[in-house]
mmCIF file of C-alpha atoms in Angstrom:
data_model
loop_
_atom_site.group_PDB
_atom_site.id
_atom_site.type_symbol
_atom_site.label_atom_id
_atom_site.label_comp_id
_atom_site.label_asym_id
_atom_site.label_seq_id
_atom_site.Cartn_x
_atom_site.Cartn_y
_atom_site.Cartn_z
ATOM 1 C CA MET R 17 13.104 10.602 33.391
ATOM 2 C CA PRO R 18 12.542 14.282 34.129
ATOM 3 C CA SER R 19 9.152 15.518 33.436
ATOM 4 C CA LYS R 20 8.643 17.616 30.372
ATOM 5 C CA GLU R 21 7.892 21.254 30.628
ATOM 6 C CA THR R 22 5.865 22.921 27.956
ATOM 7 C CA ASP R 23 5.841 26.583 27.524
ATOM 8 C CA GLN R 24 3.218 28.334 25.456
ATOM 9 C CA GLU R 25 4.046 31.906 24.420
ATOM 10 C CA ASN R 26 0.596 33.071 23.826
ATOM 11 C CA SER R 27 -2.669 32.153 25.601
ATOM 12 C CA LYS R 28 -5.188 30.769 23.288
ATOM 13 C CA GLU R 29 -8.945 31.293 22.835
ATOM 14 C CA SER R 30 -11.036 28.129 22.588
ATOM 15 C CA SER R 31 -9.351 27.112 19.356
ATOM 16 C CA SER R 32 -11.403 24.419 17.685
ATOM 17 C CA LYS R 33 -10.763 26.350 14.342
ATOM 18 C CA MET R 34 -7.006 25.848 15.051
ATOM 19 C CA GLU R 35 -6.055 29.424 14.227
ATOM 20 C CA ILE R 36 -3.133 29.492 16.646
ATOM 21 C CA ASP R 37 -0.703 31.384 14.613
ATOM 22 C CA SER R 38 1.394 32.388 17.496
ATOM 23 C CA CYS R 39 1.243 29.128 19.349
ATOM 24 C CA THR R 40 4.542 27.709 20.091
ATOM 25 C CA LEU R 41 5.040 24.554 21.986
ATOM 26 C CA LYS R 42 8.548 24.204 23.524
ATOM 27 C CA ALA R 43 10.063 21.252 25.034
ATOM 28 C CA VAL R 44 12.812 21.425 27.589
ATOM 29 C CA SER R 45 14.022 17.910 27.804
ATOM 30 C CA SER R 46 17.115 15.984 28.300
ATOM 31 C CA SER R 47 15.674 13.166 26.069
ATOM 32 C CA PRO R 48 16.362 14.323 22.585
ATOM 33 C CA SER R 49 19.865 15.468 21.919
ATOM 34 C CA GLU R 50 18.643 18.687 20.603
ATOM 35 C CA LYS R 51 15.664 20.893 21.846
ATOM 36 C CA ILE R 52 12.699 21.161 19.559
ATOM 37 C CA HIS R 53 9.599 23.350 19.321
ATOM 38 C CA LEU R 54 6.545 23.311 17.127
ATOM 39 C CA ARG R 55 5.178 26.235 15.156
ATOM 40 C CA PRO R 56 3.033 26.861 12.164
ATOM 41 C CA MET R 57 4.705 26.272 8.879
ATOM 42 C CA THR R 58 4.863 29.022 6.251
ATOM 43 C CA LEU R 59 5.918 29.605 2.588
ATOM 44 C CA SER R 60 9.301 30.911 3.953
ATOM 45 C CA ASP R 61 10.001 27.322 5.059
ATOM 46 C CA ILE R 62 10.080 26.191 1.443
ATOM 47 C CA ASP R 63 13.852 25.639 1.159
ATOM 48 C CA ASP R 64 13.912 23.682 4.502
ATOM 49 C CA PHE R 65 10.880 21.767 3.246
ATOM 50 C CA MET R 66 12.680 20.700 0.065
ATOM 51 C CA VAL R 67 15.563 19.183 2.203
ATOM 52 C CA TRP R 68 13.335 16.363 3.551
ATOM 53 C CA ALA R 69 10.687 16.351 0.790
ATOM 54 C CA THR R 70 13.219 15.557 -1.887
ATOM 55 C CA ASP R 71 14.783 12.686 0.184
ATOM 56 C CA ILE R 72 13.790 9.209 -0.993
ATOM 57 C CA ASN R 73 14.704 7.722 2.314
ATOM 58 C CA VAL R 74 12.231 10.039 4.048
ATOM 59 C CA THR R 75 9.348 9.403 1.498
ATOM 60 C CA ARG R 76 9.785 5.636 1.591
ATOM 61 C CA PHE R 77 6.647 5.060 3.731
ATOM 62 C CA CYS R 78 4.874 8.149 2.601
ATOM 63 C CA THR R 79 2.026 8.035 0.087
ATOM 64 C CA TRP R 80 3.837 10.680 -1.983
ATOM 65 C CA GLU R 81 6.959 10.602 -4.141
ATOM 66 C CA PRO R 82 9.929 12.745 -3.565
ATOM 67 C CA TYR R 83 9.479 16.299 -4.628
ATOM 68 C CA THR R 84 11.504 17.401 -7.712
ATOM 69 C CA SER R 85 10.777 21.135 -8.118
ATOM 70 C CA ARG R 86 10.560 24.147 -5.745
ATOM 71 C CA GLU R 87 7.348 25.163 -7.643
ATOM 72 C CA ALA R 88 5.771 21.816 -6.622
ATOM 73 C CA GLY R 89 6.922 22.410 -3.059
ATOM 74 C CA ILE R 90 5.391 25.862 -3.040
ATOM 75 C CA ALA R 91 2.121 24.499 -4.434
ATOM 76 C CA TYR R 92 2.049 21.842 -1.726
ATOM 77 C CA ILE R 93 2.582 24.467 1.036
ATOM 78 C CA ASN R 94 -0.181 26.739 -0.449
ATOM 79 C CA SER R 95 -2.723 23.897 -1.154
ATOM 80 C CA PHE R 96 -2.190 21.522 1.737
ATOM 81 C CA VAL R 97 -0.058 23.069 4.526
ATOM 82 C CA LEU R 98 -1.499 26.467 4.977
ATOM 83 C CA PRO R 99 -5.141 25.409 4.994
ATOM 84 C CA HIS R 100 -4.534 22.314 7.104
ATOM 85 C CA PRO R 101 -6.604 22.279 10.417
ATOM 86 C CA TRP R 102 -3.470 21.399 12.485
ATOM 87 C CA LEU R 103 -0.054 21.186 11.071
ATOM 88 C CA ARG R 104 3.233 22.361 12.652
ATOM 89 C CA ALA R 105 6.907 22.630 11.547
ATOM 90 C CA ILE R 106 9.270 20.761 13.866
ATOM 91 C CA CYS R 107 12.096 23.188 14.608
ATOM 92 C CA LEU R 108 15.461 23.325 16.430
ATOM 93 C CA ASP R 109 16.694 26.167 18.304
ATOM 94 C CA ASP R 110 17.414 28.273 15.227
ATOM 95 C CA ASP R 111 13.688 27.949 14.386
ATOM 96 C CA ARG R 112 14.354 26.361 11.041
ATOM 97 C CA ALA R 113 11.984 23.489 10.006
ATOM 98 C CA ILE R 114 13.481 20.022 10.080
ATOM 99 C CA GLY R 115 10.142 18.157 9.556
ATOM 100 C CA SER R 116 6.476 18.532 10.174
ATOM 101 C CA ILE R 117 3.797 17.009 12.282
ATOM 102 C CA SER R 118 0.151 17.121 11.820
ATOM 103 C CA VAL R 119 -3.209 15.857 13.197
ATOM 104 C CA THR R 120 -5.929 15.421 10.618
ATOM 105 C CA PRO R 121 -9.575 14.819 11.615
ATOM 106 C CA VAL R 122 -10.838 11.287 10.427
ATOM 107 C CA ASP R 123 -14.402 11.987 11.764
ATOM 108 C CA SER R 124 -15.926 13.881 14.618
ATOM 109 C CA ILE R 125 -14.106 11.916 17.296
ATOM 110 C CA ARG R 126 -10.930 10.652 15.687
ATOM 111 C CA GLY R 127 -7.787 12.412 14.471
ATOM 112 C CA GLU R 128 -4.847 10.794 12.770
ATOM 113 C CA ILE R 129 -1.310 11.948 13.518
ATOM 114 C CA GLY R 130 1.431 11.934 10.984
ATOM 115 C CA TYR R 131 4.943 13.265 11.015
ATOM 116 C CA VAL R 132 8.077 13.459 8.766
ATOM 117 C CA ILE R 133 11.654 14.300 9.781
ATOM 118 C CA GLY R 134 14.639 14.930 7.609
ATOM 119 C CA SER R 135 16.997 11.873 7.590
ATOM 120 C CA LYS R 136 19.941 13.774 8.998
ATOM 121 C CA TYR R 137 17.963 14.253 12.231
ATOM 122 C CA TRP R 138 16.798 10.523 12.650
ATOM 123 C CA GLY R 139 17.740 8.514 15.639
ATOM 124 C CA LYS R 140 17.981 11.557 18.031
ATOM 125 C CA GLY R 141 14.545 11.228 19.589
ATOM 126 C CA ILE R 142 13.241 14.253 17.872
ATOM 127 C CA ALA R 143 10.088 12.603 16.284
ATOM 128 C CA THR R 144 9.407 11.009 19.647
ATOM 129 C CA GLU R 145 9.513 14.504 21.415
ATOM 130 C CA ALA R 146 7.345 16.021 18.696
ATOM 131 C CA VAL R 147 4.719 13.295 19.016
ATOM 132 C CA ARG R 148 4.816 13.537 22.695
ATOM 133 C CA LEU R 149 4.277 17.327 22.598
ATOM 134 C CA VAL R 150 1.280 16.840 20.330
ATOM 135 C CA ALA R 151 -0.208 14.044 22.317
ATOM 136 C CA ALA R 152 0.091 16.149 25.476
ATOM 137 C CA GLU R 153 -1.712 19.193 23.906
ATOM 138 C CA ILE R 154 -3.924 18.125 21.172
ATOM 139 C CA PHE R 155 -6.946 17.002 23.257
ATOM 140 C CA LYS R 156 -6.947 20.484 24.997
ATOM 141 C CA GLU R 157 -6.886 22.107 21.496
ATOM 142 C CA MET R 158 -9.421 19.744 19.960
ATOM 143 C CA PRO R 159 -11.703 18.825 22.835
ATOM 144 C CA GLU R 160 -14.181 16.962 20.593
ATOM 145 C CA MET R 161 -11.504 14.467 19.783
ATOM 146 C CA GLU R 162 -11.770 11.234 21.662
ATOM 147 C CA ARG R 163 -9.065 9.230 19.917
ATOM 148 C CA LEU R 164 -5.621 10.009 18.413
ATOM 149 C CA GLU R 165 -4.624 7.322 16.103
ATOM 150 C CA ALA R 166 -1.688 6.411 13.757
ATOM 151 C CA LEU R 167 -1.442 4.013 10.878
ATOM 152 C CA VAL R 168 2.163 2.778 10.309
ATOM 153 C CA ASP R 169 3.422 0.496 7.544
ATOM 154 C CA VAL R 170 4.330 -2.773 9.073
ATOM 155 C CA ASP R 171 7.929 -2.494 7.765
ATOM 156 C CA ASN R 172 8.335 1.039 9.176
ATOM 157 C CA ILE R 173 9.888 -0.057 12.444
ATOM 158 C CA GLY R 174 11.371 3.348 13.305
ATOM 159 C CA SER R 175 8.043 4.986 13.341
ATOM 160 C CA GLN R 176 6.313 2.246 15.237
ATOM 161 C CA LYS R 177 9.066 2.647 18.018
ATOM 162 C CA VAL R 178 8.366 6.461 18.134
ATOM 163 C CA LEU R 179 4.719 5.819 19.087
ATOM 164 C CA GLU R 180 5.497 3.074 21.406
ATOM 165 C CA LYS R 181 8.064 5.275 23.201
ATOM 166 C CA VAL R 182 5.422 8.011 23.686
ATOM 167 C CA GLY R 183 2.822 5.595 25.097
ATOM 168 C CA PHE R 184 0.556 4.984 22.145
ATOM 169 C CA VAL R 185 -1.124 1.592 22.382
ATOM 170 C CA ARG R 186 -0.475 -0.873 19.484
ATOM 171 C CA GLU R 187 -3.922 -2.203 18.818
ATOM 172 C CA GLY R 188 -3.106 -4.648 15.899
ATOM 173 C CA VAL R 189 -2.106 -5.208 12.345
ATOM 174 C CA MET R 190 -4.730 -4.217 9.678
ATOM 175 C CA ARG R 191 -4.026 -6.533 6.776
ATOM 176 C CA LYS R 192 -4.071 -5.194 3.255
ATOM 177 C CA PHE R 193 -5.332 -1.932 4.583
ATOM 178 C CA MET R 194 -4.218 0.639 2.152
ATOM 179 C CA TYR R 195 -2.287 1.385 -1.007
ATOM 180 C CA LEU R 196 1.102 2.753 -0.851
ATOM 181 C CA LYS R 197 2.745 3.503 -4.135
ATOM 182 C CA GLY R 198 0.843 0.826 -5.907
ATOM 183 C CA ASN R 199 1.224 -1.942 -3.355
ATOM 184 C CA VAL R 200 -1.514 -2.896 -0.820
ATOM 185 C CA ARG R 201 0.176 -2.734 2.623
ATOM 186 C CA ASP R 202 -0.389 -4.082 6.035
ATOM 187 C CA MET R 203 -0.535 -1.215 8.524
ATOM 188 C CA VAL R 204 -0.238 -1.225 12.274
ATOM 189 C CA MET R 205 -2.946 0.736 14.049
ATOM 190 C CA PHE R 206 -1.934 2.692 17.094
ATOM 191 C CA SER R 207 -4.021 4.981 19.408
ATOM 192 C CA PHE R 208 -3.649 7.370 22.175
ATOM 193 C CA LEU R 209 -6.674 8.394 24.297
ATOM 194 C CA PRO R 210 -7.214 11.539 26.538
ATOM 195 C CA SER R 211 -7.116 9.164 29.437
ATOM 196 C CA ASP R 212 -3.838 7.459 28.501
ATOM 197 C CA SER R 213 -0.559 8.253 30.197
ATOM 198 C CA LEU R 214 2.379 9.643 28.287
ATOM 199 C CA LEU R 215 5.479 7.530 28.915
ATOM 200 C CA MET M 25 -18.211 -2.225 -8.776
ATOM 201 C CA GLU M 26 -21.561 -1.439 -7.288
ATOM 202 C CA MET M 27 -24.466 -4.029 -7.327
ATOM 203 C CA ASP M 28 -27.257 -2.178 -8.951
ATOM 204 C CA LEU M 29 -30.222 -4.274 -8.121
ATOM 205 C CA ASN M 30 -32.069 -3.095 -11.325
ATOM 206 C CA GLU M 31 -29.335 -4.072 -13.715
ATOM 207 C CA THR M 32 -27.961 -7.345 -12.408
ATOM 208 C CA GLN M 33 -30.434 -9.936 -11.324
ATOM 209 C CA PRO M 34 -28.519 -11.552 -8.447
ATOM 210 C CA THR M 35 -29.111 -15.311 -8.506
ATOM 211 C CA VAL M 36 -30.381 -16.948 -5.363
ATOM 212 C CA VAL M 37 -27.433 -18.308 -3.590
ATOM 213 C CA VAL M 38 -28.106 -21.635 -1.728
ATOM 214 C CA SER M 39 -25.897 -22.912 1.062
ATOM 215 C CA SER M 40 -24.579 -26.357 1.308
ATOM 216 C CA PRO M 41 -25.872 -28.685 2.589
ATOM 217 C CA PRO M 42 -28.906 -27.519 0.561
ATOM 218 C CA GLY M 43 -31.941 -26.372 2.396
ATOM 219 C CA ARG M 44 -30.270 -24.563 5.291
ATOM 220 C CA ILE M 45 -30.425 -20.960 4.169
ATOM 221 C CA SER M 46 -30.557 -18.943 0.981
ATOM 222 C CA LEU M 47 -29.896 -15.321 0.023
ATOM 223 C CA ARG M 48 -31.979 -13.133 -2.137
ATOM 224 C CA PRO M 49 -32.779 -9.486 -2.668
ATOM 225 C CA MET M 50 -35.310 -8.091 -0.126
ATOM 226 C CA THR M 51 -38.591 -6.712 -1.284
ATOM 227 C CA LEU M 52 -41.521 -4.641 0.282
ATOM 228 C CA SER M 53 -43.526 -7.888 0.690
ATOM 229 C CA ASP M 54 -40.945 -8.962 3.322
ATOM 230 C CA VAL M 55 -42.081 -6.116 5.635
ATOM 231 C CA ASP M 56 -43.789 -8.312 8.212
ATOM 232 C CA ASP M 57 -40.846 -10.662 8.453
ATOM 233 C CA TYR M 58 -38.610 -7.620 8.621
ATOM 234 C CA MET M 59 -40.558 -6.175 11.548
ATOM 235 C CA VAL M 60 -39.990 -9.406 13.637
ATOM 236 C CA TRP M 61 -36.262 -8.453 13.965
ATOM 237 C CA ALA M 62 -36.575 -4.688 13.485
ATOM 238 C CA THR M 63 -38.791 -4.200 16.440
ATOM 239 C CA ASP M 64 -36.684 -6.320 18.854
ATOM 240 C CA ALA M 65 -34.577 -4.209 21.218
ATOM 241 C CA GLU M 66 -32.312 -7.092 21.825
ATOM 242 C CA VAL M 67 -31.505 -7.432 17.991
ATOM 243 C CA ALA M 68 -31.038 -3.659 17.776
ATOM 244 C CA ARG M 69 -28.735 -3.436 20.752
ATOM 245 C CA PHE M 70 -25.493 -3.244 18.767
ATOM 246 C CA CYS M 71 -26.998 -1.764 15.756
ATOM 247 C CA SER M 72 -26.852 1.891 14.821
ATOM 248 C CA TRP M 73 -30.609 1.967 14.517
ATOM 249 C CA GLU M 74 -33.320 2.089 17.248
ATOM 250 C CA PRO M 75 -36.090 -0.644 17.163
ATOM 251 C CA CYS M 76 -38.806 0.044 14.615
ATOM 252 C CA THR M 77 -42.081 1.006 16.149
ATOM 253 C CA SER M 78 -44.722 0.791 13.246
ATOM 254 C CA ARG M 79 -45.322 -0.920 10.057
ATOM 255 C CA GLU M 80 -45.351 2.345 8.283
ATOM 256 C CA GLU M 81 -41.951 3.107 9.605
ATOM 257 C CA ALA M 82 -40.787 -0.326 8.463
ATOM 258 C CA ILE M 83 -42.107 0.275 4.996
ATOM 259 C CA LYS M 84 -40.382 3.712 4.818
ATOM 260 C CA TYR M 85 -37.212 2.183 6.023
ATOM 261 C CA ILE M 86 -37.251 -0.740 3.573
ATOM 262 C CA THR M 87 -38.069 1.731 0.667
ATOM 263 C CA ASP M 88 -35.447 4.301 1.547
ATOM 264 C CA SER M 89 -32.595 2.323 2.840
ATOM 265 C CA VAL M 90 -32.917 -1.431 2.116
ATOM 266 C CA LEU M 91 -34.225 -1.458 -1.479
ATOM 267 C CA THR M 92 -31.688 1.343 -2.342
ATOM 268 C CA HIS M 93 -28.671 -0.409 -0.771
ATOM 269 C CA PRO M 94 -25.911 -1.327 -3.232
ATOM 270 C CA TRP M 95 -25.527 -4.795 -1.789
ATOM 271 C CA LEU M 96 -28.019 -6.396 0.587
ATOM 272 C CA ARG M 97 -29.672 -9.840 0.788
ATOM 273 C CA ALA M 98 -32.290 -11.379 2.852
ATOM 274 C CA ILE M 99 -31.330 -14.406 4.757
ATOM 275 C CA CYS M 100 -34.102 -16.979 4.129
ATOM 276 C CA LEU M 101 -34.960 -20.419 5.336
ATOM 277 C CA GLU M 102 -36.507 -23.060 3.252
ATOM 278 C CA ASP M 103 -39.859 -21.415 2.997
ATOM 279 C CA ASP M 104 -38.080 -18.348 1.369
ATOM 280 C CA ARG M 105 -39.072 -16.002 4.251
ATOM 281 C CA PRO M 106 -36.408 -13.824 5.675
ATOM 282 C CA ILE M 107 -35.104 -14.235 9.100
ATOM 283 C CA GLY M 108 -32.591 -11.357 8.784
ATOM 284 C CA TYR M 109 -30.249 -9.819 6.214
ATOM 285 C CA ILE M 110 -26.662 -9.385 5.432
ATOM 286 C CA LEU M 111 -25.006 -6.551 3.453
ATOM 287 C CA ILE M 112 -21.782 -5.373 2.071
ATOM 288 C CA MET M 113 -20.673 -1.722 2.290
ATOM 289 C CA PRO M 114 -17.837 -0.055 0.491
ATOM 290 C CA VAL M 115 -15.247 1.607 2.682
ATOM 291 C CA ASP M 116 -12.931 2.553 -0.263
ATOM 292 C CA LYS M 117 -11.722 0.975 -3.528
ATOM 293 C CA ILE M 118 -10.130 -2.084 -1.954
ATOM 294 C CA ARG M 119 -11.994 -2.523 1.329
ATOM 295 C CA LYS M 120 -15.557 -3.589 1.969
ATOM 296 C CA GLU M 121 -17.414 -3.973 5.246
ATOM 297 C CA ILE M 122 -19.757 -6.856 5.981
ATOM 298 C CA GLY M 123 -22.783 -6.351 8.427
ATOM 299 C CA TYR M 124 -25.720 -8.660 9.308
ATOM 300 C CA VAL M 125 -28.679 -8.943 11.464
ATOM 301 C CA LEU M 126 -30.696 -11.945 12.452
ATOM 302 C CA ALA M 127 -34.094 -12.409 14.335
ATOM 303 C CA ARG M 128 -33.411 -13.483 17.872
ATOM 304 C CA LYS M 129 -35.421 -16.660 17.496
ATOM 305 C CA TYR M 130 -32.788 -17.889 15.035
ATOM 306 C CA TRP M 131 -29.717 -17.021 17.080
ATOM 307 C CA GLY M 132 -27.209 -19.799 18.182
ATOM 308 C CA LYS M 133 -28.115 -22.135 15.178
ATOM 309 C CA GLY M 134 -25.243 -21.208 12.842
ATOM 310 C CA PHE M 135 -27.405 -19.293 10.342
ATOM 311 C CA ALA M 136 -25.456 -16.110 10.579
ATOM 312 C CA THR M 137 -22.154 -18.055 10.226
ATOM 313 C CA GLU M 138 -23.504 -19.727 7.085
ATOM 314 C CA ALA M 139 -24.660 -16.428 5.649
ATOM 315 C CA VAL M 140 -21.330 -14.704 6.357
ATOM 316 C CA ARG M 141 -19.455 -17.732 4.860
ATOM 317 C CA LEU M 142 -21.646 -17.544 1.611
ATOM 318 C CA VAL M 143 -21.295 -13.792 1.170
ATOM 319 C CA THR M 144 -17.638 -13.777 1.856
ATOM 320 C CA ALA M 145 -17.017 -16.261 -0.932
ATOM 321 C CA GLU M 146 -19.326 -14.449 -3.323
ATOM 322 C CA VAL M 147 -17.815 -11.009 -2.624
ATOM 323 C CA PHE M 148 -14.339 -11.987 -3.761
ATOM 324 C CA LYS M 149 -15.849 -13.655 -6.924
ATOM 325 C CA GLU M 150 -18.063 -10.666 -7.832
ATOM 326 C CA MET M 151 -15.652 -7.862 -6.782
ATOM 327 C CA PRO M 152 -12.062 -8.850 -7.825
ATOM 328 C CA GLU M 153 -10.861 -5.334 -6.815
ATOM 329 C CA VAL M 154 -11.669 -6.024 -3.161
ATOM 330 C CA GLU M 155 -8.453 -6.706 -1.310
ATOM 331 C CA ARG M 156 -9.974 -6.891 2.112
ATOM 332 C CA LEU M 157 -13.427 -7.599 3.680
ATOM 333 C CA GLU M 158 -13.718 -6.287 7.221
ATOM 334 C CA ALA M 159 -16.174 -6.252 10.078
ATOM 335 C CA LEU M 160 -16.265 -3.953 13.001
ATOM 336 C CA VAL M 161 -18.025 -5.594 16.179
ATOM 337 C CA ASP M 162 -18.678 -4.014 19.597
ATOM 338 C CA VAL M 163 -16.419 -5.459 22.287
ATOM 339 C CA ASP M 164 -19.552 -6.609 24.045
ATOM 340 C CA ASN M 165 -21.114 -8.378 21.138
ATOM 341 C CA VAL M 166 -19.560 -11.679 21.794
ATOM 342 C CA GLY M 167 -22.100 -13.600 19.635
ATOM 343 C CA SER M 168 -21.155 -11.681 16.557
ATOM 344 C CA GLN M 169 -17.511 -12.053 17.135
ATOM 345 C CA ARG M 170 -17.944 -15.869 17.372
ATOM 346 C CA VAL M 171 -19.674 -15.818 13.931
ATOM 347 C CA LEU M 172 -16.776 -14.252 12.275
ATOM 348 C CA GLU M 173 -14.263 -16.423 13.970
ATOM 349 C CA LYS M 174 -16.075 -19.483 13.017
ATOM 350 C CA VAL M 175 -15.983 -18.396 9.415
ATOM 351 C CA GLY M 176 -12.263 -17.842 9.607
ATOM 352 C CA PHE M 177 -11.933 -14.023 9.868
ATOM 353 C CA THR M 178 -8.901 -12.831 11.633
ATOM 354 C CA ARG M 179 -9.384 -10.909 14.787
ATOM 355 C CA GLU M 180 -6.926 -7.991 14.264
ATOM 356 C CA GLY M 181 -7.424 -6.080 17.541
ATOM 357 C CA VAL M 182 -9.566 -3.773 19.609
ATOM 358 C CA MET M 183 -9.746 -0.309 18.391
ATOM 359 C CA ARG M 184 -10.454 1.814 21.388
ATOM 360 C CA LYS M 185 -13.060 4.646 21.486
ATOM 361 C CA PHE M 186 -13.593 4.014 17.750
ATOM 362 C CA ILE M 187 -17.217 5.075 17.100
ATOM 363 C CA VAL M 188 -20.046 6.637 18.709
ATOM 364 C CA MET M 189 -23.047 4.246 18.943
ATOM 365 C CA LYS M 190 -26.326 5.600 20.312
ATOM 366 C CA GLY M 191 -24.507 8.310 22.099
ATOM 367 C CA SER M 192 -21.678 6.295 23.690
ATOM 368 C CA LEU M 193 -18.263 5.947 22.599
ATOM 369 C CA ARG M 194 -17.554 2.221 21.888
ATOM 370 C CA ASP M 195 -14.476 -0.057 21.677
ATOM 371 C CA MET M 196 -14.842 -2.115 18.390
ATOM 372 C CA VAL M 197 -13.117 -5.298 17.457
ATOM 373 C CA MET M 198 -11.696 -5.279 13.901
ATOM 374 C CA PHE M 199 -11.889 -8.496 11.935
ATOM 375 C CA SER M 200 -10.699 -9.053 8.334
ATOM 376 C CA PHE M 201 -10.907 -11.713 5.667
ATOM 377 C CA LEU M 202 -8.606 -11.619 2.656
ATOM 378 C CA PRO M 203 -9.158 -13.360 -0.792
ATOM 379 C CA THR M 204 -6.256 -15.592 0.104
ATOM 380 C CA ASP M 205 -7.559 -16.557 3.495
ATOM 381 C CA PRO M 206 -8.895 -20.109 4.029
ATOM 382 C CA PHE M 207 -12.531 -20.704 5.229
ATOM 383 C CA LYS M 208 -12.778 -22.753 8.345
#
């Protein structure tokens, strides 16, 4: 498997505040069938956001219900996306967002990764590539972070495979760990450490 | 549902066979027994706190942290003197975490196991909203892992570099017990 090249267009200051407006992570890879890059998400992404956010297949394992109005989508981008410490749109060559990926601090040493992709783009290795890009870069951008973790519904096999393909360690099933849409779910805990190797 | 020690008078819970251990709220008059385990570096080894160094410090800690705790019980032998304590902490609406400490002289006799068994049964009765009782144990704290396994907790896995304990990053073993699980 060829090694991944990442290209950053602008050099960064020590960016613990995560204000990397012009940071773009690119992947040149034969692995996904389409090349992707990550960039900050903005209000102008609203229509592309609505494509995945209204899709009940996409939201099945998300804590939120599908969006039903553009206004609600705009409110979400304003209140959640723009202030988020680390959230990126996943984009194809035309720079249009087909999903998003984020790392949210859990505490001073742990961050939780989450991602969502429009269903039209499933099965092409795109989420795997996005997670790989983040796992490769995030510890440089958040040096205080010692552990990147992910919690995946036991039934969400697709997302578990993404993490396994990147090299996350499957630590175990946490039983009755959290509520998802009114049901208490078993969740699989994964982690990736700065010392771990990307697959 | 928080256990307010002022409003609910928790009854003394006695283990079976009777006479082994009982659980009751702790009081300031327990300070000297408290100091037996709280000053012991071996006991403190896997705890977030450093060993206690004075009776004044002990009184302050009992007043500020023990008496105010939403759910904490002294583990007592037949003479009603505490040999340790056990506590329940809320994690969120459906998850609680159990923790316990025992004076070293009483290790290896099954007292912690009995206390955990008693408390686990009581928690699900008193707190019906709890879906999951969990425990996080340092990978090196084999004794405490055995306690939970003997009660019937499920060892779910090792969470790598999960917490900072006394300045070091530690791997922690996650255990859980559900209302539907059988006691061993």
